[in-house]
Coordinates of C-alpha atoms in Angstrom, one line a residue:
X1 CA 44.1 149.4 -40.2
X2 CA 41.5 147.9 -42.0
X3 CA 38.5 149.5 -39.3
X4 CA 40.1 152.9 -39.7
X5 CA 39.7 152.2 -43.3
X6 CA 35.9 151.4 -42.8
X7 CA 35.6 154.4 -40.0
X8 CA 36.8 157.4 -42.6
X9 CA 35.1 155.8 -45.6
X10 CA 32.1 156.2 -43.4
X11 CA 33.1 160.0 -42.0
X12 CA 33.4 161.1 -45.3
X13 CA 29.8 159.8 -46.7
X14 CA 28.1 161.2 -43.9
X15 CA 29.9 164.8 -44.3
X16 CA 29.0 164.5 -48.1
X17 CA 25.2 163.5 -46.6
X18 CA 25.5 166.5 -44.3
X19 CA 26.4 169.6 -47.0
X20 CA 23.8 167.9 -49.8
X21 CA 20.9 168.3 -46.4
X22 CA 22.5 172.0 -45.9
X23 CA 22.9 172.9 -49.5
X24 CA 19.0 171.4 -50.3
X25 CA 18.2 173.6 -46.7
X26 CA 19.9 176.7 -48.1
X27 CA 18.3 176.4 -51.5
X28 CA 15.0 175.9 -50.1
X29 CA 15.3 179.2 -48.0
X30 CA 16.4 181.0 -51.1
X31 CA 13.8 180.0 -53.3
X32 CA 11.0 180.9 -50.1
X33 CA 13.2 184.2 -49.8
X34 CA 12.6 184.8 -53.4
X35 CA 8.7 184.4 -53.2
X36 CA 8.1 186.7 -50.3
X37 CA 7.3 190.0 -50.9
X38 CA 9.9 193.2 -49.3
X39 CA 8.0 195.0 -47.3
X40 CA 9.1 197.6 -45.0
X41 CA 7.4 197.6 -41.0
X42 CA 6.9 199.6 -37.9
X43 CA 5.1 199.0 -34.6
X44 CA 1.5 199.8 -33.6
X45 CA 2.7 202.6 -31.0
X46 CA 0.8 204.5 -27.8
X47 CA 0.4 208.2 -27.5
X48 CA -1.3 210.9 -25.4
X49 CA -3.9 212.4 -27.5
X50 CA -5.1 215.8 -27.6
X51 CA -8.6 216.2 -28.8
X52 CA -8.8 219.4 -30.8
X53 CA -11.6 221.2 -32.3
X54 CA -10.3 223.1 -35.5
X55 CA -12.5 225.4 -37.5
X56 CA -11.4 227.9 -40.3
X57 CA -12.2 231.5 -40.6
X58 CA -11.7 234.9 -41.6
X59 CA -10.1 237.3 -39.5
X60 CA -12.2 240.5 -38.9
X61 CA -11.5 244.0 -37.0
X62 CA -13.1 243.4 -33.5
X63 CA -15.2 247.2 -34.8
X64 CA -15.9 248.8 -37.8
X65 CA -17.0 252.6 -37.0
X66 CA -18.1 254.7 -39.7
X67 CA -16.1 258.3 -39.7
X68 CA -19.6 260.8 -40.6
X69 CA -19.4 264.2 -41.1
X70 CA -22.5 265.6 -39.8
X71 CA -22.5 268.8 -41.6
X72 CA -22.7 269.0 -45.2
X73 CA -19.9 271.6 -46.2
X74 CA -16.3 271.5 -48.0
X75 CA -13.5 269.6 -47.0
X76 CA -10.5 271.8 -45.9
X77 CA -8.7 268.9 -44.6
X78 CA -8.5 265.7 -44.8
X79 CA -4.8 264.1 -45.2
X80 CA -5.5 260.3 -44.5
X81 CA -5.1 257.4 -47.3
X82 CA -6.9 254.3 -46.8
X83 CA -4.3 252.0 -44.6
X84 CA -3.1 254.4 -42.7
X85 CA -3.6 254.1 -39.0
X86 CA -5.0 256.7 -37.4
X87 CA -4.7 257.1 -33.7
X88 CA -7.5 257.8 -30.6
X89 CA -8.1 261.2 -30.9
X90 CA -6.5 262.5 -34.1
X91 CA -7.9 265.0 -36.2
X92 CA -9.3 263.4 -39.2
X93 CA -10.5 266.0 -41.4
X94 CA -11.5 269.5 -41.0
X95 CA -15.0 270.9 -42.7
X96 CA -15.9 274.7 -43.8
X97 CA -17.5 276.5 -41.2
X98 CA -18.1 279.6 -43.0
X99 CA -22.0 278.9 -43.2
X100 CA -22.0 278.4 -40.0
X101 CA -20.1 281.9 -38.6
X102 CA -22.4 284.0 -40.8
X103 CA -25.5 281.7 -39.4
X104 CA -24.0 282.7 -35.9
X105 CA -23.2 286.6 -37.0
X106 CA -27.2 286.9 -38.2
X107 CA -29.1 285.3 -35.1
X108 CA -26.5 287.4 -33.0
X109 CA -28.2 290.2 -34.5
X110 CA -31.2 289.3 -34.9
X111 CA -31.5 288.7 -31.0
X112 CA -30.4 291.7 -30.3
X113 CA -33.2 293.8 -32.5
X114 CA -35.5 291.4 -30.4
X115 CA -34.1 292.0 -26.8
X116 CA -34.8 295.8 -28.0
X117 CA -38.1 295.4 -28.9
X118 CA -38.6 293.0 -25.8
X119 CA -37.4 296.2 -23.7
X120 CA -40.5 298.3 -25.2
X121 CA -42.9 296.1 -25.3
X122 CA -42.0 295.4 -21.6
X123 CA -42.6 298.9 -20.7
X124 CA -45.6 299.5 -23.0
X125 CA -47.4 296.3 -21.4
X126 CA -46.8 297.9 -18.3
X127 CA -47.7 301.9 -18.9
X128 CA -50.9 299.7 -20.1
X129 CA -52.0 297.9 -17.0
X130 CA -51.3 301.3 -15.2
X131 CA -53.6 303.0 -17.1
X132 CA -55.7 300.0 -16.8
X133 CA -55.9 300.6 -13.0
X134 CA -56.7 304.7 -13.6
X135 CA -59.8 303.4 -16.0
X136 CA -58.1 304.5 -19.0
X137 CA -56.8 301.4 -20.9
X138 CA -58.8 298.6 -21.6
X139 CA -58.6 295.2 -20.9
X140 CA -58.0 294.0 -24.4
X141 CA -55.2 296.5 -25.1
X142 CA -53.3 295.1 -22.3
X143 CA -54.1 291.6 -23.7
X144 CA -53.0 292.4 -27.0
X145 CA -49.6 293.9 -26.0
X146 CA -48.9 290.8 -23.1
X147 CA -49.5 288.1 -26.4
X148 CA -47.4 290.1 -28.6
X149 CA -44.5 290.5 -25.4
X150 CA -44.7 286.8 -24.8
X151 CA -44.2 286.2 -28.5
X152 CA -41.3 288.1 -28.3
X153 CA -40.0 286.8 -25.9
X154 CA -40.7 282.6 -27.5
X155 CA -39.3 284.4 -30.8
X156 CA -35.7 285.0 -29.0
X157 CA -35.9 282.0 -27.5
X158 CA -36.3 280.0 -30.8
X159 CA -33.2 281.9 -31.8
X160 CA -30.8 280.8 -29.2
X161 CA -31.8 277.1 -29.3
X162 CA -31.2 277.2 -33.4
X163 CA -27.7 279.2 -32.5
X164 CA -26.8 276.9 -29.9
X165 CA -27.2 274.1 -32.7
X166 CA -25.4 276.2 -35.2
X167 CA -22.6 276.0 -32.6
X168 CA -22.9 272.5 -31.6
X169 CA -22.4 271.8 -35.6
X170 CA -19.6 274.2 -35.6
X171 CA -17.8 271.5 -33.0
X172 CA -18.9 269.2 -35.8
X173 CA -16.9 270.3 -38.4
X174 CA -14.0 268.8 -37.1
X175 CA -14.0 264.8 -37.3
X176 CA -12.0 263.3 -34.5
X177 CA -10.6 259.3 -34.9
X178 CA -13.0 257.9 -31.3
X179 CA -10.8 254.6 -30.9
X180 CA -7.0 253.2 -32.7
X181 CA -7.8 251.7 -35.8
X182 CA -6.5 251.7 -39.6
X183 CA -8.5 254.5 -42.3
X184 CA -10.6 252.0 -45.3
X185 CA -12.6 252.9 -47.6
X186 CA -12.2 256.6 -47.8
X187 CA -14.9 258.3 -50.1
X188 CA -13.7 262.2 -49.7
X189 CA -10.5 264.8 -50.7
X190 CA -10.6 267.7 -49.7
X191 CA -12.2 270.4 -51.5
X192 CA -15.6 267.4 -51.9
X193 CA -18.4 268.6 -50.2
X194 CA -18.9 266.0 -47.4
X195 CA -23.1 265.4 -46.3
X196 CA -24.1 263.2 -43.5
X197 CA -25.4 260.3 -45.5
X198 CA -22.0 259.3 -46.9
X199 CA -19.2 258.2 -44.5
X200 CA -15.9 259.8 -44.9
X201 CA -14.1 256.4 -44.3
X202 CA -14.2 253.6 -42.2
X203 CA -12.2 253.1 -39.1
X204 CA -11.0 249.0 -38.6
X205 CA -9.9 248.4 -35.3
X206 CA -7.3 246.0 -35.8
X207 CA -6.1 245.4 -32.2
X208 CA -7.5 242.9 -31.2
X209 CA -9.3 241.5 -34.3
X210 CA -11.8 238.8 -33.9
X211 CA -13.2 235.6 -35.6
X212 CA -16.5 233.9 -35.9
X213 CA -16.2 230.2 -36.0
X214 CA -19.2 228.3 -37.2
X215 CA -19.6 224.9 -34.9
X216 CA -21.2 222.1 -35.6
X217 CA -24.4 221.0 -33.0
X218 CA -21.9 218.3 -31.4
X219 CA -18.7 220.5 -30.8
X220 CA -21.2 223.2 -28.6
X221 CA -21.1 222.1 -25.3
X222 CA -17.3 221.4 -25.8
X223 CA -16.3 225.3 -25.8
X224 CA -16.7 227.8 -23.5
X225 CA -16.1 231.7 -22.8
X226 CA -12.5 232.1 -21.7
X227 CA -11.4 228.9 -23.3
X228 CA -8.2 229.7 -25.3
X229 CA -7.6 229.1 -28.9
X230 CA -4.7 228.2 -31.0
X231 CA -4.8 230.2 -34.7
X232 CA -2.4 229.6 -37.6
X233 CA -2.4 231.4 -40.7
X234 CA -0.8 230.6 -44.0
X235 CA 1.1 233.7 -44.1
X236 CA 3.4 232.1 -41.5
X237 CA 3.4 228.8 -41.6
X238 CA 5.9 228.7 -38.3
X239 CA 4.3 230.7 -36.1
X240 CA 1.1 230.1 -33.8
X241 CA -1.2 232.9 -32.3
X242 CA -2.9 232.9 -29.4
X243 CA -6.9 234.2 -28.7
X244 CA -9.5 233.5 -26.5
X245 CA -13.1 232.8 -26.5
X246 CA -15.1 235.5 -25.8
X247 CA -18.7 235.0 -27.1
X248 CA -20.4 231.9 -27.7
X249 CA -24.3 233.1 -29.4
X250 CA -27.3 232.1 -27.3
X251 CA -28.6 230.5 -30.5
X252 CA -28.3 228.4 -33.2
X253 CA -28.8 229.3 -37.3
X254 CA -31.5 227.3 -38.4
X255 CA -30.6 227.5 -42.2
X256 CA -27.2 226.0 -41.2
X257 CA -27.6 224.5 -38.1
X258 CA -24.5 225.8 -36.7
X259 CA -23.3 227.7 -33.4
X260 CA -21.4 230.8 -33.6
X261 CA -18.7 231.2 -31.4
X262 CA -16.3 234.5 -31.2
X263 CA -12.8 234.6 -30.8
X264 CA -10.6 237.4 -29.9
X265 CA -7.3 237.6 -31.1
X266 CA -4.7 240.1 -29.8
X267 CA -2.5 241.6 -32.8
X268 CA 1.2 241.9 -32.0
X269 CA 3.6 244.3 -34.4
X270 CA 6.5 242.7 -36.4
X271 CA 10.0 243.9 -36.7
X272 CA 8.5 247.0 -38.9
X273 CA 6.0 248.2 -37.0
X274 CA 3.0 247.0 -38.5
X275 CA 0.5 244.9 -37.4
X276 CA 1.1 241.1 -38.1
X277 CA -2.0 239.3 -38.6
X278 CA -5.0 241.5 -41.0
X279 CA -8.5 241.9 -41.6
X280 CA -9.5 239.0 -44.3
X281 CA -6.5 236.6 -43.7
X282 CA -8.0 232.9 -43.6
X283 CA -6.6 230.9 -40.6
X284 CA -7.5 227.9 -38.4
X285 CA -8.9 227.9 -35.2
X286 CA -7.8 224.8 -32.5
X287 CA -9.5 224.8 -29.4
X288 CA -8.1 221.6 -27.2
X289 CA -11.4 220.3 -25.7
X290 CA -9.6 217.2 -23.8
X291 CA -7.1 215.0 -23.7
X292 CA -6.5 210.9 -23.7
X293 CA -3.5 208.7 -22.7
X294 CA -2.4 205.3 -23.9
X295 CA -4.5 205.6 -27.0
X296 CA -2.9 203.0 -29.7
X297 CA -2.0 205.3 -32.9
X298 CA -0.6 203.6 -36.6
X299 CA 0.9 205.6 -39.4
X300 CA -1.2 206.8 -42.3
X301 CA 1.1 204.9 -44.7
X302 CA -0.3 201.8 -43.0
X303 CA -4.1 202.0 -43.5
X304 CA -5.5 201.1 -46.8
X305 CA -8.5 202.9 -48.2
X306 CA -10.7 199.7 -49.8
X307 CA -14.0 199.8 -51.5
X308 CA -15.7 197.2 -50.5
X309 CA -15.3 198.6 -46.8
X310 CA -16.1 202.1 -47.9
X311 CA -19.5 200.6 -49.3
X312 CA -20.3 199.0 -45.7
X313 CA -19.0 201.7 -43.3
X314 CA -21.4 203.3 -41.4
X315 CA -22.0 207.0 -41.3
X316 CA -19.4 208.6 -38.9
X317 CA -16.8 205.7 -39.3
X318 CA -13.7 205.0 -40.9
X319 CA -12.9 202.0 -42.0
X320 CA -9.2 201.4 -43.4
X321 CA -6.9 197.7 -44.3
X322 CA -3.6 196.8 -42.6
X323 CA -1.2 193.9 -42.4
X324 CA 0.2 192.4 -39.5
X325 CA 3.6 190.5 -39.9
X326 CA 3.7 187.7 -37.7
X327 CA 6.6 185.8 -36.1
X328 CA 6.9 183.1 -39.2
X329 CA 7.0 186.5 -41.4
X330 CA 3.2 186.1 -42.9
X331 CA 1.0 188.9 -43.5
X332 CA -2.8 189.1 -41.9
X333 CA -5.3 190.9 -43.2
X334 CA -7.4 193.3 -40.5
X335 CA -10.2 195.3 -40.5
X336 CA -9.5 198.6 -39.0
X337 CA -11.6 201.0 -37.0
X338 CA -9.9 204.8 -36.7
X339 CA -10.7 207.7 -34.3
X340 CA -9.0 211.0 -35.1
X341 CA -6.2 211.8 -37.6
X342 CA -3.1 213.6 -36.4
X343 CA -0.5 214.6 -39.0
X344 CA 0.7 211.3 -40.4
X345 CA -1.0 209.3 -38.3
X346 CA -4.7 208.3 -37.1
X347 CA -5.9 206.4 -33.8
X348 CA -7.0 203.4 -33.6
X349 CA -10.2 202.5 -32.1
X350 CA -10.6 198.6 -33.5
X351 CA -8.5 195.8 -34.8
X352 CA -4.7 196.9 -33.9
X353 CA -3.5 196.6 -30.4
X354 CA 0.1 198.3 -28.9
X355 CA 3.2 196.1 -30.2
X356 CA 1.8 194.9 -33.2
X357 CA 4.1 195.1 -36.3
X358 CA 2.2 196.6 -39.5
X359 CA 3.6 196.8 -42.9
X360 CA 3.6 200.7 -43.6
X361 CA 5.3 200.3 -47.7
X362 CA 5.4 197.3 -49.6
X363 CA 1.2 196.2 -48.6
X364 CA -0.3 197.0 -51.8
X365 CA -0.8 193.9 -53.6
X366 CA -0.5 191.6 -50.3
X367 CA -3.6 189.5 -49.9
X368 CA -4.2 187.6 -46.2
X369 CA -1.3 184.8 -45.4
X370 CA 1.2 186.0 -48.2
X371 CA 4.8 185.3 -46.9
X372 CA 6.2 188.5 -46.3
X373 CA 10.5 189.5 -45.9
X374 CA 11.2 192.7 -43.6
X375 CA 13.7 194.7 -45.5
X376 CA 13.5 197.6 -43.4
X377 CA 11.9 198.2 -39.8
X378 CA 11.3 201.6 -38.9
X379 CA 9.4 200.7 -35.5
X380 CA 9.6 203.4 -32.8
X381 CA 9.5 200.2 -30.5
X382 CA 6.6 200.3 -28.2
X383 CA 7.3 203.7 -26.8
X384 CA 4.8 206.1 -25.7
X385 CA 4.2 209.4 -26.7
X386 CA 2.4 212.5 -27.8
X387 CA 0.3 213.4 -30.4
X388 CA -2.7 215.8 -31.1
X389 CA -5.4 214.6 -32.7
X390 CA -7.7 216.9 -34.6
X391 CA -11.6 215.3 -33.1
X392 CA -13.3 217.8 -36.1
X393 CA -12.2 219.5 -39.5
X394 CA -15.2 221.9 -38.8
X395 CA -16.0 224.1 -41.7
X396 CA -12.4 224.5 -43.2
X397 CA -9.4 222.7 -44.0
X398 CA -7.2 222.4 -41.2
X399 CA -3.4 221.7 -40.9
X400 CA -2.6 218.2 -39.6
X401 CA -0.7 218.3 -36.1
X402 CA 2.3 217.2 -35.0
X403 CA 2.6 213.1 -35.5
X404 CA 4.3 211.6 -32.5
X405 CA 7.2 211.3 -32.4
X406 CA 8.6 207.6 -30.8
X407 CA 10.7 208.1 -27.9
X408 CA 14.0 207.2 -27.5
X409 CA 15.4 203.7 -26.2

C-alpha cells in the first residue's frame, strides 16, 4: 500500500513536471510566433520563354496618291466627302470641257482652210516646174512656192498634234479613282476652278496599311522579310492583328542610329462594314525572334528595386532584392540578376534557382536572417510553363505579355 502510495505521489510530480516543460514550450513558440514577421510566399517557377521584339508605331495607308486634275477648268462634279471610300475605277469628279470643244471646233477649221490652200499650192508648185522644163519659170519661183508648200504642209501638222493634245486633255477632264482607297483632304466643290498644281484630294489606301518600326542596331539581324508580326492597338484591347515583314531598309539613319523595318498589315471590316484598324492609330509591334525552355521566372511582386544596387549596376543590367524562406522559416537576402520581363513576372538570369520559395508580400522591411511566419503560400509548385518575354521595349511602350500561368498538380 505504502509503495503504491510512493509510485502515484511520484506519477503525479512528473505529469505536473511534464505540462510546466509543454506550457514553457508552447509559450516559447508563441512569443517566437509573435516576433516573426507574416509574410506571404510562392516558388521560383520554370517556363518556356518567348523572346519578343516589340516596337510601337503609327499605322499608315500602304499609298498615298494624289487625285490631280490636269486641266485647269470648272468643276461640274465632284460628289465625294473626305472619308468616303472610293472604289478602283470610280468617277471622281467631272471638269468643264467647253474650252476644250471650241479649241477642237477652231483647229478643225482651221485645218481645213489649210488642206485647201495645201491643194493649190500643190498644183501651182507643180504648173511651176512644168514651165520650168518649157524655159518659162525660173528656178527661184519654183523654190519659193516648194518652201511656202512645205510650210503648209508643217503648219497643218502643228495643228493636229495641238488637237490631238486638246483631245487627250479632253480624256482629262474626267478624274478616275486608279486603286481602292478612302477620299482625305479634299480641296475642291464643284463650281471651283480646279488647276494642276493643287490636288483635288488624296486617295489613302487603307487595305493593307503599313508601319515603319524603328529598330535598334542589336535587334537587326533578328528580323527578316516574311517574318510575321503580332500588332495590338488600344482601340481593342482583346484583339490581336496579324502583318508581315515586308521591307527591311538597306541602311541605317545616322542621326538616330536606327534600322527601318516595314510591316504590312492586312485590314479586315467589322460587323459595319468599315475598315477596323485606321491611318494614325498607335499600336505595338511583336515580332517573336526565338524561343527558350526551362528558363527560371519569379513574380514582379518579388524583386525589390534598391539603391544602392541601382548605383552599382552596370549598363544593360538589372539588378533587383528577394528573400528566400528557408526550412527553419528565416529570410535570406539575395542579389538578383533579371533577363526579360513578361507581364507580372521577369526571368531570372542570377541568384534564384527553380524550387526556391520567395516572399512575394510582406518583404519590405525584412533585413537578411529575420524569422519569417508563412501566412499564405501561393506557390504554383515547381511546375513548368509558358510565358513570353518581351527581349526589347524598342521605341514605345509595349503591353506586358501573358505571365505564366503554373500548371496544375
Amino acid at each position: 500500500m505504502h509503495k503504491n502510495r510512493v509510485l502515484w505521489v511520484a506519477t503525479f510530480v512528473l505529469a505536473i513536471g511534464i505540462a510546466g516543460c509543454s506550457g514553457k514550450e508552447a509559450k516559447k513558440a508563441e512569443e517566437e510566433g509573435a516576433n516573426s514577421v507574416p509574410v506571404t510566399v510562392e516558388k521560383v517557377g520554370i517556363a518556356e520563354v518567348r523572346t519578343v521584339l516589340t516596337y510601337g508605331a503609327d499605322l499608315a495607308p500602304s499609298a498615298s496618291i494624289r487625285l490631280l486634275s490636269l486641266i485647269t477648268d470648272t468643276i461640274l462634279s465632284y460628289p465625294w466627302q473626305s472619308g468616303d471610300e472610293i472604289a478602283k475605277g470610280q468617277i471622281v469628279a467631272v471638269m468643264k470641257t467647253d474650252g476644250i470643244k471650241q479649241g477642237l471646233a477652231q483647229i478643225d477649221a482651221q485645218v481645213t482652210a489649210l488642206d485647201v490652200q495645201i491643194a493649190n499650192l500643190k498644183s501651182e508648185l507643180a504648173r511651176a516646174r512644168d514651165l520650168q522644163g518649157k524655159g518659162v519659170a525660173t528656178q527661184q519661183a519654183v523654190d519659193g512656192l516648194s518652201a511656202q508648200y512645205e510650210a503648209t504642209v508643217a503648219q497643218r501638222q502643228a495643228l493636229l498634234a495641238g488637237r490631238r493634245q486638246l483631245a487627250v486633255n479632253a480624256g482629262h477632264a474626267v478624274v478616275k479613282a486608279p486603286v481602292d482607297g478612302v477620299l482625305s483632304s479634299k480641296a475642291y466643290e464643284p463650281g471651283d476652278i480646279a488647276t494642276p498644281q493643287l490636288p483635288l484630294g488624296t486617295l489613302l489606301v487603307t487595305d493593307p496599311l503599313k508601319m515603319e518600326l524603328k529598330l535598334v542596331e542589336k535587334d537587326i539581324s533578328m528580323v527578316k522579310v516574311g517574318q510575321s508580326v503580332e500588332l495590338r492597338l488600344d482601340a481593342y484591347p482583346d484583339r490581336t492583328f496579324v502583318g508581315t515583314v515586308s521591307r527591311v531598309f538597306p541602311y541605317v539613319e545616322a542621326a538616330t542610329r536606327t534600322n527601318t523595318v516595314e510591316v504590312t498589315l492586312p485590314n479586315p471590316r467589322g460587323e459595319d462594314g468599315l475598315r477596323l484598324m485606321k491611318p494614325g492609330m498607335y499600336g505595338v509591334a511583336m515580332l517573336e525572334v526565338g524561343s527558350r525552355e526551362n528558363v527560371a521566372v519569379a513574380p514582379e511582386s518579388a524583386l525589390l528595386l534598391d539603391n544602392k544596387l541601382l548605383a552599382v549596376q552596370k549598363e544593360g543590367e538589372n539588378l533587383r532584392r528577394a528573400f528566400v524562406v528557408d526550412a527553419d522559416g528565416v529570410a535570406h537576402e539575395r542579389t538578383v540578376k533579371l533577363g526579360s520581363r513578361q507581364g507580372s513576372r521577369w526571368e531570372i538570369l542570377e541568384g534564384l534557382t527553380e524550387g526556391e520559395t520567395i516572399i512575394v508580400r510582406g518583404h519590405h522591411g525584412l533585413t537578411d536572417g529575420d524569422k519569417v511566419r508563412v501566412v499564405e503560400d501561393t506557390a504554383g509548385k515547381d511546375k513548368k510553363s509558358q510565358a513570353t518575354v518581351g527581349a526589347n521595349a524598342g521605341t514605345g511602350s509595349a503591353p506586358d505579355g501573358a505571365a505564366p500561368a503554373p500548371a496544375a498538380e
